[in-house]
């Protein structure tokens, strides 16, 4: 007669808030979301929402897929390490440099590799800041957005036209050229008095 094997120890529970993050170089102002056909650096921000320290884990299978069609997807291979986190501590883990050819809503997801742990994942709505629980343990997904390149460029052009128009109105009303010359003469006078 064999004895039944002992029950496995219970999984340790942790809570992680995971958010997609990105950085676009040489863009002013920084966009709210990545832009179609514009290279960006992509990563995930992890925040320990629990009251106890998180010991760290690995994550993999990072996907960015178009919601309008399931035929367009980007799979970022490899295993990435997430270090230990104190309660309420956050860390960004940069995953890759990307350039997405599509725009609109996208689904971002990853899987957490954490033996002996049950990790409940949460996501934050970028517009409202509301936090909601994902319905899978040791996995995460979030609806995100990629801005249409043409709309971003049109908005930028409109802002530049507005600034130019404002400068022309100021010049017509206040003779900005003369004000600039007078200001430079005043600065030269101040410097001349300080030097002598």
XYZ file of C-alpha atoms in Angstrom:
196
model
C 0.000 0.000 0.000
C 1.413 3.358 -1.027
C 0.822 6.495 0.863
C -0.800 9.370 -0.989
C 1.672 12.056 -1.917
C 1.436 15.223 0.141
C -0.502 18.082 -1.350
C 1.657 20.688 -3.086
C 2.207 23.854 -1.093
C -0.302 26.591 -1.846
C 0.712 29.140 -4.448
C 1.847 32.472 -3.059
C -0.454 35.307 -4.178
C 0.932 38.561 -5.663
C -0.729 41.538 -7.383
C 0.968 43.366 -10.276
C -0.213 46.399 -12.212
C 1.236 46.193 -15.735
C 1.130 49.074 -18.228
C 2.563 49.420 -21.738
C 5.043 52.310 -22.079
C 6.834 53.801 -25.051
C 9.267 56.527 -25.988
C 9.479 58.311 -29.345
C 12.699 60.172 -30.118
C 12.798 63.720 -31.458
C 9.077 64.408 -31.111
C 7.700 67.539 -29.543
C 5.346 67.385 -27.833
C 5.670 63.744 -26.772
C 2.646 61.861 -28.174
C 0.133 60.161 -25.913
C 0.342 56.898 -27.893
C 2.793 55.418 -30.435
C 2.424 56.689 -33.996
C 1.950 54.506 -37.043
C 5.197 54.122 -39.092
C 7.262 56.057 -36.516
C 9.932 54.055 -34.637
C 9.483 53.878 -30.881
C 10.999 52.121 -27.902
C 8.511 49.720 -26.294
C 8.388 48.386 -22.756
C 6.213 47.462 -19.814
C 5.915 49.179 -16.432
C 5.362 46.810 -13.516
C 4.005 48.052 -10.161
C 3.672 45.881 -7.074
C 0.093 46.533 -5.884
C 0.369 44.137 -2.962
C 1.367 44.729 0.646
C 4.298 42.286 0.593
C 7.519 42.376 -1.448
C 7.353 40.751 -4.890
C 10.318 38.368 -5.445
C 10.570 38.918 -9.206
C 9.878 36.623 -12.141
C 10.324 36.344 -15.874
C 7.903 37.323 -18.617
C 7.693 36.252 -22.258
C 5.441 36.011 -25.297
C 4.950 39.757 -25.634
C 2.387 40.359 -28.403
C 1.049 43.515 -30.019
C -1.832 42.667 -32.324
C -4.300 44.752 -34.279
C -7.853 44.613 -32.978
C -9.449 45.474 -36.323
C -7.939 42.348 -37.840
C -6.229 39.404 -36.223
C -3.922 38.990 -39.229
C -1.633 41.813 -38.090
C 0.479 40.982 -35.062
C 3.940 41.566 -33.706
C 5.460 38.891 -31.483
C 8.484 39.941 -29.460
C 10.381 36.781 -28.577
C 12.651 36.109 -25.659
C 12.508 35.900 -21.890
C 12.749 39.113 -19.867
C 13.570 39.414 -16.187
C 11.497 41.403 -13.743
C 13.432 42.231 -10.582
C 12.043 42.135 -7.072
C 9.725 44.995 -6.101
C 8.824 46.503 -2.755
C 5.148 47.314 -2.143
C 3.982 50.189 -4.396
C 7.352 50.213 -6.218
C 7.437 50.449 -10.031
C 10.009 49.546 -12.640
C 10.092 49.893 -16.441
C 11.466 47.010 -18.485
C 12.304 48.051 -22.050
C 11.626 45.189 -24.434
C 12.395 46.304 -27.989
C 12.413 49.021 -30.629
C 9.408 48.775 -32.905
C 7.721 50.407 -35.881
C 4.075 49.439 -36.371
C 2.576 49.708 -39.884
C -1.029 49.819 -38.679
C -3.098 52.223 -36.582
C -6.068 52.032 -34.272
C -6.784 49.826 -31.266
C -4.244 47.105 -30.483
C -4.105 44.370 -27.864
C -0.859 44.111 -25.881
C -0.274 40.909 -23.904
C 2.390 38.874 -22.150
C 2.758 35.757 -20.007
C 4.459 35.670 -16.609
C 6.717 32.731 -15.769
C 6.525 32.416 -11.983
C 6.773 28.901 -10.508
C 5.092 28.630 -7.119
C 3.309 31.963 -7.540
C -0.178 33.017 -8.528
C 0.126 36.542 -9.931
C -3.088 38.498 -10.361
C -2.542 41.164 -13.004
C -4.181 44.567 -13.310
C -4.249 47.189 -16.040
C -4.798 50.957 -16.033
C -6.923 52.837 -18.565
C -4.608 55.517 -20.035
C -7.422 58.075 -20.385
C -9.339 57.738 -17.125
C -6.673 56.196 -14.875
C -9.127 53.491 -13.763
C -7.502 50.220 -12.713
C -9.162 46.929 -13.584
C -8.293 43.302 -12.936
C -7.352 41.010 -15.818
C -9.255 37.736 -15.880
C -6.206 35.472 -16.020
C -3.503 34.653 -13.508
C 0.156 34.743 -14.598
C -0.940 36.449 -17.823
C -1.782 40.021 -18.771
C -3.473 41.855 -21.626
C -4.469 45.447 -22.248
C -6.240 47.347 -24.990
C -3.926 50.108 -26.266
C -3.871 52.458 -29.248
C -1.607 53.413 -32.169
C -2.231 56.899 -33.585
C -2.701 57.386 -37.313
C 0.400 59.055 -38.758
C -1.528 61.379 -41.086
C -3.691 62.733 -38.241
C -0.661 63.388 -36.012
C 1.169 65.233 -38.802
C -1.949 67.279 -39.614
C -2.325 68.275 -35.952
C 1.337 69.309 -35.837
C 0.957 71.376 -39.026
C -2.148 73.065 -37.627
C -0.260 73.998 -34.444
C 2.634 75.466 -36.432
C 0.221 77.510 -38.572
C -1.480 78.793 -35.402
C 1.886 79.879 -33.911
C 2.909 81.584 -37.142
C -0.427 83.414 -37.298
C -0.022 84.562 -33.688
C 3.482 85.867 -34.436
C 2.224 87.781 -37.481
C -0.582 89.358 -35.429
C 1.856 90.338 -32.662
C 4.245 91.825 -35.202
C 1.443 93.861 -36.780
C 0.126 95.092 -33.428
C 3.312 95.708 -31.494
C 6.052 95.973 -34.099
C 7.906 92.955 -32.736
C 10.989 93.637 -34.869
C 11.496 97.019 -33.231
C 10.835 95.554 -29.774
C 13.463 92.877 -30.410
C 16.033 95.432 -31.539
C 15.301 97.663 -28.516
C 15.597 94.665 -26.180
C 18.960 93.655 -27.663
C 20.244 97.255 -27.329
C 19.139 97.298 -23.683
C 20.983 94.008 -22.993
C 24.112 95.373 -24.725
C 23.888 98.499 -22.542
C 23.556 96.472 -19.340
C 26.515 94.286 -20.315
C 28.529 97.395 -21.218
C 27.876 98.952 -17.784
C 28.743 95.723 -15.967
C 31.994 95.249 -17.892
C 33.227 98.849 -17.331
